mmCIF file of C-alpha atoms in Angstrom:
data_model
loop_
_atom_site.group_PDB
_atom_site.id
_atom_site.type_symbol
_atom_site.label_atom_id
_atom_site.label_comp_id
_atom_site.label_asym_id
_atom_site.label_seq_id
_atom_site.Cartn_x
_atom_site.Cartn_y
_atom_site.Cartn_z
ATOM 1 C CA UNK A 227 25.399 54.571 42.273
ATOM 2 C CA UNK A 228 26.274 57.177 44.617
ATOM 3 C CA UNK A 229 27.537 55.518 47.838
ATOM 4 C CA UNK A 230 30.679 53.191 47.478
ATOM 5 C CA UNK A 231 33.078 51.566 50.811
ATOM 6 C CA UNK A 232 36.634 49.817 50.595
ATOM 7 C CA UNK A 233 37.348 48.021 53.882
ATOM 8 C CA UNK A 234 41.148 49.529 54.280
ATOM 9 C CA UNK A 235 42.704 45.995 55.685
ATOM 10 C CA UNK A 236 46.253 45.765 54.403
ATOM 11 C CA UNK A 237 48.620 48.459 53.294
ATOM 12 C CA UNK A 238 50.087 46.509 50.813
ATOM 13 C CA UNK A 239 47.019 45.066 49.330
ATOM 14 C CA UNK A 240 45.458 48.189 48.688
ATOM 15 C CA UNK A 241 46.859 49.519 45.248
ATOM 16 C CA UNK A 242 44.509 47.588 43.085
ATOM 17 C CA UNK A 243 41.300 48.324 45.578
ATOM 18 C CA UNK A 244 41.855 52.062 45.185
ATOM 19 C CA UNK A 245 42.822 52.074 41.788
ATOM 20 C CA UNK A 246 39.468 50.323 40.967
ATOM 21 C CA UNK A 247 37.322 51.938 43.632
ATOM 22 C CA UNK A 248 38.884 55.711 42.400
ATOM 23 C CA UNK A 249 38.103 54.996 38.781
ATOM 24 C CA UNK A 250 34.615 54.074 40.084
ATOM 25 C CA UNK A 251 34.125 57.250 42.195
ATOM 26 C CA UNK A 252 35.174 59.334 39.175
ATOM 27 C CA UNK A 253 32.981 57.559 36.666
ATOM 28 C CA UNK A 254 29.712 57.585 38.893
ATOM 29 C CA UNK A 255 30.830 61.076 40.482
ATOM 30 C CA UNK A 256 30.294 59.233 43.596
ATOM 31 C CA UNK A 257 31.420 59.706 47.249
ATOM 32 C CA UNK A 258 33.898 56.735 48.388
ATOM 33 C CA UNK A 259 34.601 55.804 52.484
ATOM 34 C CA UNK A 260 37.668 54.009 52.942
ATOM 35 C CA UNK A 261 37.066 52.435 56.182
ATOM 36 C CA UNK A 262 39.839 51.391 58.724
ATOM 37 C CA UNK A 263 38.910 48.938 61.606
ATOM 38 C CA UNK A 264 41.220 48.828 64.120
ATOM 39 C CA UNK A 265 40.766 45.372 66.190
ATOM 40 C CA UNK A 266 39.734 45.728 69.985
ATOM 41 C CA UNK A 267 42.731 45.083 72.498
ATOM 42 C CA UNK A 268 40.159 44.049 74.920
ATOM 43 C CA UNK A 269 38.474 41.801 73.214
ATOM 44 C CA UNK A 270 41.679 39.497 73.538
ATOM 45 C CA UNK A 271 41.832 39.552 77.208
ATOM 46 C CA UNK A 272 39.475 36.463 77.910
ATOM 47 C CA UNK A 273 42.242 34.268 75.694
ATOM 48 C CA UNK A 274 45.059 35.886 77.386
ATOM 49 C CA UNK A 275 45.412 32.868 79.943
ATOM 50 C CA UNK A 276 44.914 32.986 83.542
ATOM 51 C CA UNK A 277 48.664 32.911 84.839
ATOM 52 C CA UNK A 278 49.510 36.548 83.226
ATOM 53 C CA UNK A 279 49.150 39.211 85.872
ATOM 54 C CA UNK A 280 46.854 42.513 85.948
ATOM 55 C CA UNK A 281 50.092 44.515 84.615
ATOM 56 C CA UNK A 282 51.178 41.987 82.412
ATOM 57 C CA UNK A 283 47.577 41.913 80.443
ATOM 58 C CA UNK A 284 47.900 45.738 80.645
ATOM 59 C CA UNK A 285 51.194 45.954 78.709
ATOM 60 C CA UNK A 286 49.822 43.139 76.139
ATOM 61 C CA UNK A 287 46.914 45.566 75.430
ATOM 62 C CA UNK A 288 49.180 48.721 75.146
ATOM 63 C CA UNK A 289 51.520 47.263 73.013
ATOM 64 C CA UNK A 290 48.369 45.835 70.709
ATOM 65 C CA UNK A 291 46.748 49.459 70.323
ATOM 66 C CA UNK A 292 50.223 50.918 69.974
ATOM 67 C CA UNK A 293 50.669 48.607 66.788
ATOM 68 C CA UNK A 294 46.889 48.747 65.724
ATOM 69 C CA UNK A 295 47.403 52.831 65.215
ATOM 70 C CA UNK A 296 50.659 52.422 63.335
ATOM 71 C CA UNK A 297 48.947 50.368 61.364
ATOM 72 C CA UNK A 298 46.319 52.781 60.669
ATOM 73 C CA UNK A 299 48.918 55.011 59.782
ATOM 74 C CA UNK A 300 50.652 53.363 57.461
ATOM 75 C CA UNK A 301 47.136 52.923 55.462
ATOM 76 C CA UNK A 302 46.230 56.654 55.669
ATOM 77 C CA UNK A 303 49.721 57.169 54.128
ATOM 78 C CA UNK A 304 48.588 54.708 51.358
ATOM 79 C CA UNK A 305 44.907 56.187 50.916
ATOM 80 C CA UNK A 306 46.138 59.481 51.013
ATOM 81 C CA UNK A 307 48.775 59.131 48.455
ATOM 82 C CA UNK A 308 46.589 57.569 45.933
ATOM 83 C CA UNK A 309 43.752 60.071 46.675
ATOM 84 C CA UNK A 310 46.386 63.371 45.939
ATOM 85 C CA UNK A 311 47.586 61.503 42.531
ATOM 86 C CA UNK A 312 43.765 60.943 41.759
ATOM 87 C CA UNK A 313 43.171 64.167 42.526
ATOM 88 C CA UNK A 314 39.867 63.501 44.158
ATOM 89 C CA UNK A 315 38.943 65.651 47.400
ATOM 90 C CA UNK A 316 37.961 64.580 50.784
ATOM 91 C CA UNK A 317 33.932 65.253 51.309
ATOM 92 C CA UNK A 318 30.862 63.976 52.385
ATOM 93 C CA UNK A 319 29.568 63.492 49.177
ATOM 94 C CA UNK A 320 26.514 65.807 50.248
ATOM 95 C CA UNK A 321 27.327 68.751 47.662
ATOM 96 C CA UNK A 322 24.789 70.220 45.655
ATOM 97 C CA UNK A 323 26.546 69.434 42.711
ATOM 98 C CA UNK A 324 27.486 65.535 41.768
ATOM 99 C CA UNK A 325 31.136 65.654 41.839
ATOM 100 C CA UNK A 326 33.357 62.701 42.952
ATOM 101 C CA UNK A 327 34.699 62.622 46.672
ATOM 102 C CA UNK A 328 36.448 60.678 49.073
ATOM 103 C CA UNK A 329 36.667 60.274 53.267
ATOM 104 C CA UNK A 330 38.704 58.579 55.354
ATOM 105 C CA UNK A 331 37.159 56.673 58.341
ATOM 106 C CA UNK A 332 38.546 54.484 61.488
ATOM 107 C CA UNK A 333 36.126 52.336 63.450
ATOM 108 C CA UNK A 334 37.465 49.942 66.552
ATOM 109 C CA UNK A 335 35.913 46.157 66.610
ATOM 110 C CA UNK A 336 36.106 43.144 64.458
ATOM 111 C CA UNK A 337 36.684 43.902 61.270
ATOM 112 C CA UNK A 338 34.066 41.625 59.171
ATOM 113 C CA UNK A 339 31.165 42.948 61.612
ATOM 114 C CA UNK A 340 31.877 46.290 61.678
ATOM 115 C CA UNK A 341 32.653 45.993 57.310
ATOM 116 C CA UNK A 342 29.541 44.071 57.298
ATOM 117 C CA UNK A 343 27.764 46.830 58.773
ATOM 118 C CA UNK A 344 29.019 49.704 56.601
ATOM 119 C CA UNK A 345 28.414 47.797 53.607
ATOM 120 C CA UNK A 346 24.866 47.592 54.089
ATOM 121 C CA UNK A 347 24.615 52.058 53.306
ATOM 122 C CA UNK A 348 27.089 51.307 50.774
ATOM 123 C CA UNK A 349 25.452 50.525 46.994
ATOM 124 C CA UNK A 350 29.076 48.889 46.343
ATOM 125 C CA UNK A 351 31.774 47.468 48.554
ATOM 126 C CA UNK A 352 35.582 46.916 46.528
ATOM 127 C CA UNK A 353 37.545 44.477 48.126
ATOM 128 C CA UNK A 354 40.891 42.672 47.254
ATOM 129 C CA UNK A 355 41.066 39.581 44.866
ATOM 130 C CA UNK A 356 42.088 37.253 45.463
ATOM 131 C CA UNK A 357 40.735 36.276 49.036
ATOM 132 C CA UNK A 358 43.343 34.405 50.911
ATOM 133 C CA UNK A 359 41.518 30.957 51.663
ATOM 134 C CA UNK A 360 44.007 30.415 54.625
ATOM 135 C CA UNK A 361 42.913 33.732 56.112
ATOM 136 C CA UNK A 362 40.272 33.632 58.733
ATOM 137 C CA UNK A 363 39.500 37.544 58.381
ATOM 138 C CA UNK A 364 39.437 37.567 54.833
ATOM 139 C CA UNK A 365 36.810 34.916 54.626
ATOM 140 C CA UNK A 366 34.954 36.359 57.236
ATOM 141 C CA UNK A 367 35.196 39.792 55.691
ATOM 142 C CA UNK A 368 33.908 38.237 52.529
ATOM 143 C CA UNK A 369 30.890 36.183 53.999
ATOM 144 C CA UNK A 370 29.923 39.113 56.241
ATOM 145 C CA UNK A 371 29.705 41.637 53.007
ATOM 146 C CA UNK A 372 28.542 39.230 50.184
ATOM 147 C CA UNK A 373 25.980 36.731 52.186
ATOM 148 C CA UNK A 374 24.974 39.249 55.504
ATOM 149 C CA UNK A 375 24.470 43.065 54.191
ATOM 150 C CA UNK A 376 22.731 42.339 51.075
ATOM 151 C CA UNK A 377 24.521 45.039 49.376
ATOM 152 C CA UNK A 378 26.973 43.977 45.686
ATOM 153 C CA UNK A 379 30.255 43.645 45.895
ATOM 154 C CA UNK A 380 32.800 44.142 43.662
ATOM 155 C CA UNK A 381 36.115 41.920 43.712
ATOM 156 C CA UNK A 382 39.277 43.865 42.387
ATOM 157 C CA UNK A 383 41.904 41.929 40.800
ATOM 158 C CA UNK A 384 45.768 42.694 41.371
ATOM 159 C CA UNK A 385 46.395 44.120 37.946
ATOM 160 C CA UNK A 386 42.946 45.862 37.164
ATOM 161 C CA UNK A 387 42.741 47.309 33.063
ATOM 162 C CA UNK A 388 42.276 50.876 32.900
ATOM 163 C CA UNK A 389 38.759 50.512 31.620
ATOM 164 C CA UNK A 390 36.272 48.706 34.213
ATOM 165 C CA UNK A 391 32.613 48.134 32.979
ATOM 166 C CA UNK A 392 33.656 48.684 29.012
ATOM 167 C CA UNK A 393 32.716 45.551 27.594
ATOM 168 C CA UNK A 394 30.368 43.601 30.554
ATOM 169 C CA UNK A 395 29.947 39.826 30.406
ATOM 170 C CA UNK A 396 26.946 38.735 32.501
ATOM 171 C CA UNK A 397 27.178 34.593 33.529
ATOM 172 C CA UNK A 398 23.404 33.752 33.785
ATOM 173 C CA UNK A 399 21.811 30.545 35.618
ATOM 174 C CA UNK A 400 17.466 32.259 36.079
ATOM 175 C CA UNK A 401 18.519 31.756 39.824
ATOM 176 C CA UNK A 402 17.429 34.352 42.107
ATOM 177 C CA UNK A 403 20.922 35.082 43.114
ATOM 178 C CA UNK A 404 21.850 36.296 39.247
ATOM 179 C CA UNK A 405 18.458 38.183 38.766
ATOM 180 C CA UNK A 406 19.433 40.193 41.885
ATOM 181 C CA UNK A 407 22.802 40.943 40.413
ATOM 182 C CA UNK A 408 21.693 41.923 37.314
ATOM 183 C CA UNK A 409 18.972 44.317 38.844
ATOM 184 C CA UNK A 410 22.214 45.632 40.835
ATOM 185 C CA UNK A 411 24.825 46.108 37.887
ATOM 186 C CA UNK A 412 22.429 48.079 35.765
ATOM 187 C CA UNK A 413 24.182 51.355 36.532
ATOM 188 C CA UNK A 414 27.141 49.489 34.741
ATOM 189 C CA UNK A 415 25.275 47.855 32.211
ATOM 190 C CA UNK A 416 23.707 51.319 31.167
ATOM 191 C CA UNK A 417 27.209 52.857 30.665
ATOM 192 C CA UNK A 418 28.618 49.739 28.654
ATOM 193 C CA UNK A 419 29.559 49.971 25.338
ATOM 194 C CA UNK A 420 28.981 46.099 24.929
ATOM 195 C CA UNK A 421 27.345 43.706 26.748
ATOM 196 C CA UNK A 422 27.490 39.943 26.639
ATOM 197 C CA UNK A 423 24.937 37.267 28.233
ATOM 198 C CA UNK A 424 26.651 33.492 28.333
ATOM 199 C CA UNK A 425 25.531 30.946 29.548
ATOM 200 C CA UNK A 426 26.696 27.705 30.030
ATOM 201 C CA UNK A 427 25.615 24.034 29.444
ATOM 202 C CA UNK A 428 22.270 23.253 29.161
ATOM 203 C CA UNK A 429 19.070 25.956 30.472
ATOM 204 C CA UNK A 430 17.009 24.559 33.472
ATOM 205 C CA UNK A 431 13.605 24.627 31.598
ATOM 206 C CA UNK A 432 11.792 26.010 35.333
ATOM 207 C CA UNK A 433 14.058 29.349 35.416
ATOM 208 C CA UNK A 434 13.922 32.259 33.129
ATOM 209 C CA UNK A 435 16.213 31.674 30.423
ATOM 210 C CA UNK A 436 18.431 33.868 28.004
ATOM 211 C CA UNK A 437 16.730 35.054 25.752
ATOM 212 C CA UNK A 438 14.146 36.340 28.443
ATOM 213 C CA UNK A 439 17.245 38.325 30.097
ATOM 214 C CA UNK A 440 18.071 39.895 26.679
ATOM 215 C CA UNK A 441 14.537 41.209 26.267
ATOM 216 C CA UNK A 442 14.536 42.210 29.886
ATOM 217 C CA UNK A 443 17.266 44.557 29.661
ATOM 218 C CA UNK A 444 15.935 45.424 25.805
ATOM 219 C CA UNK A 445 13.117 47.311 28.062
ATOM 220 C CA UNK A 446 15.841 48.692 29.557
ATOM 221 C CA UNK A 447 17.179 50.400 26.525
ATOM 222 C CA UNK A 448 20.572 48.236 26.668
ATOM 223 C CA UNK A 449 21.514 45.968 24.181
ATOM 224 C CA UNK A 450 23.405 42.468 24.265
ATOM 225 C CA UNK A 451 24.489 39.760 22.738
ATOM 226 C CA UNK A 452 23.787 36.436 23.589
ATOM 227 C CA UNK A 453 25.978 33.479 24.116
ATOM 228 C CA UNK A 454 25.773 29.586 24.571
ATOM 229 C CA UNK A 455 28.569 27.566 25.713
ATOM 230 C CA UNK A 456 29.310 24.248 26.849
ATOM 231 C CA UNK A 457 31.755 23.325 29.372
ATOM 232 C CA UNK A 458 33.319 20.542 27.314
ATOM 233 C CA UNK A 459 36.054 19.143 30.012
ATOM 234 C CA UNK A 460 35.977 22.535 31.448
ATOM 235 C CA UNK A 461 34.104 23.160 34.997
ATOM 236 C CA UNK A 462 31.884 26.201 34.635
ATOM 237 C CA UNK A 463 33.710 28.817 36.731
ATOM 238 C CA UNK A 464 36.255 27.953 34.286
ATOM 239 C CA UNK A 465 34.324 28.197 30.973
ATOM 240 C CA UNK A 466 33.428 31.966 32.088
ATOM 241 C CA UNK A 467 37.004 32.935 33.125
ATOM 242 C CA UNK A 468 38.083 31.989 29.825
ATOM 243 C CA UNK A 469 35.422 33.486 27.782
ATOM 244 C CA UNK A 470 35.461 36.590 29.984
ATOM 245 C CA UNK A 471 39.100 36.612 28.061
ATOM 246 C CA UNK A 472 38.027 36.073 24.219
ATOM 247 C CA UNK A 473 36.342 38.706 24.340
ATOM 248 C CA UNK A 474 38.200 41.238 26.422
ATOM 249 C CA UNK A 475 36.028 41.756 28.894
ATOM 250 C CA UNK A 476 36.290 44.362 31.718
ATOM 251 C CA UNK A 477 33.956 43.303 33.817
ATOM 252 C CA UNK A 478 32.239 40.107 35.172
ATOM 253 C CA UNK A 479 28.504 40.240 36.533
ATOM 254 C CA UNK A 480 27.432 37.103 38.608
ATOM 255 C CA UNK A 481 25.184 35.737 41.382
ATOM 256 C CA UNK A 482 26.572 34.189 44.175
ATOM 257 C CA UNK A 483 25.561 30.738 45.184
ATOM 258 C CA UNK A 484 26.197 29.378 48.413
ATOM 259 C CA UNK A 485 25.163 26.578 50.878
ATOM 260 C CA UNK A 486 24.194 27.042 54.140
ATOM 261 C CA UNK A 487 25.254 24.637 56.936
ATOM 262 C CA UNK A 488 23.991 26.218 60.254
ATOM 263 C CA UNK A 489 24.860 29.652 59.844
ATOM 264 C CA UNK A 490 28.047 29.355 57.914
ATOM 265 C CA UNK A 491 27.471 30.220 54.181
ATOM 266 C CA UNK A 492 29.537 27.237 52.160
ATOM 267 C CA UNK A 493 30.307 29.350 48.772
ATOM 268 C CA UNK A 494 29.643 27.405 45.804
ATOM 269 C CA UNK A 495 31.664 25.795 43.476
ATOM 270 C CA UNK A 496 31.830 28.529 40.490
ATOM 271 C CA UNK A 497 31.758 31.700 42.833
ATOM 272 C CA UNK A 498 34.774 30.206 44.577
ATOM 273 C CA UNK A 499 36.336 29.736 41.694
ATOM 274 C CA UNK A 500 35.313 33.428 40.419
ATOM 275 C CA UNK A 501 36.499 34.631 43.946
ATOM 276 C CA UNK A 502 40.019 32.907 43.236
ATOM 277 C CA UNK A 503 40.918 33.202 39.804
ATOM 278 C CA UNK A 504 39.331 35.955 37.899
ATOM 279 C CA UNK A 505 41.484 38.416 36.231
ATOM 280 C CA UNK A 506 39.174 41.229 35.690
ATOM 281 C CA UNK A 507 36.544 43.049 38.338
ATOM 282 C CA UNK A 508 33.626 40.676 39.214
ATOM 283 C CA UNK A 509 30.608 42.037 40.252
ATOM 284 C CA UNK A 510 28.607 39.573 42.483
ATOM 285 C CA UNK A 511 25.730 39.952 44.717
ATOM 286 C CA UNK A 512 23.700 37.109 46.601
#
């Protein structure tokens, strides 16, 4: 894992996001881009109305880029504050020796393309958790880099533990989606000191099951335990969530499942409730 992005959005939701993506950098002696998009005045003129005149449009634009780049300074005070008490130095990453390092990047556009696009160079993208459901740019940030670049992503909860990828719980289904993730994560699974495959309710006889996983990752030289649950009067997400807790876990690793209507992905019902409500890092990938 040598190539990680966090999508710089909002100065005050980026403690957690750095303090995850930092610890990551350092652990993986990896090079991290923090990536600012500053939104396109122009791109607002076709809604601007017809009755506004040639100047007034002009001013509307001015005083829209004059607010995008104090915003973008504002989160390069943020980054760069976190980055001097990390102690982590700006590079490219392109050393000879494998040492952790960090750049700072603006891009103009909309912001879940232009994320979207970065993520797909990127072997891990941290953003925020949790997504704001009544935020049209957070759910498009998060379709664009979970469903669209077919890159991982890693959600980072507001209070992150010191320790991220300690103890690993892995929620398995056989679906394609988990496989993938699993496949993904093995950089963390490799550095875990324990490792814990659950799954819950009944196995779906036509997908590989438990047990297979266990002796998958057995090949792999890792080691696991393995764990059945039932979700009782509990939904699924929430069965995880809570044994994610029992046993201290660090880190969650899961597929993401989806529906597609058209071309908008409709997020199932446990990765919403993953997305929402986890306490700890989740590692998804679809």
């Amino acid at each position: 894992m040598r190539t990680l992005l966090v999508p710089m959005t909002d100065p005050k939701g980026q403690d957690s996001v750095l303090k995850v993506a930092f610890s990551l950098v350092r652990t993986f002696s990896a090079h991290l881009t923090c990536l600012f998009i500053r939104p396109d005045p122009r791109a607002a003129i076709p809604f601007m109305g017809e009755g506004l005149t040639a100047d007034a449009i002009q001013d509307l634009v001015d005083a829209s880029d004059r607010e995008g780049k104090a915003r973008a300074a504002r989160t390069y005070a943020v980054f760069e504050e976190t980055r001097k008490k990390q102690d982590i130095p700006l590079g490219d990453g392109l050393g000879p020796e494998k040492t952790a390092t960090v750049a700072w990047e603006e891009s103009t556009g909309f912001i879940a393309d232009r994320v979207g696009r970065a993520a797909r160079l990127a072997d891990l993208t941290v953003v925020p958790q949790p997504i704001d459901p009544n935020s049209e740019d957070s759910a498009d940030l998060l379709n664009e880099v979970l469903f669209r670049s077919g890159r991982p992503l890693l959600l980072a909860p507001p209070n992150p533990s010191e320790t991220i990828g300690s103890t690993i719980l892995v929620a398995w289904n056989g679906r394609a989606e988990c496989a993938r993730t699993v496949a993904a994560a093995l950089p963390f699974l490799h550095r875990a000191e324990r490792i814990f495959l659950l799954t819950v309710g009944e196995e779906h006889p036509d997908r590989p099951s438990l047990e297979g996983l266990n002796l998958y990752l057995a090949r792999q030289g890792i080691s696991a335990d393995i764990l059945h649950r039932e979700s009782d009067d509990k939904s699924v997400g929430e069965t995880i969530r809570d044994t994610a807790e029992t046993l201290g876990a660090d880190l969650l690793v899961m597929g993401a499942f989806s529906h597609s209507r058209w071309r908008e992905m409709i997020i199932g019902g446990v990765t919403r409730h993953a997305i929402h409500h986890a306490k700890i890092p989740v590692f998804m990938s679809h």
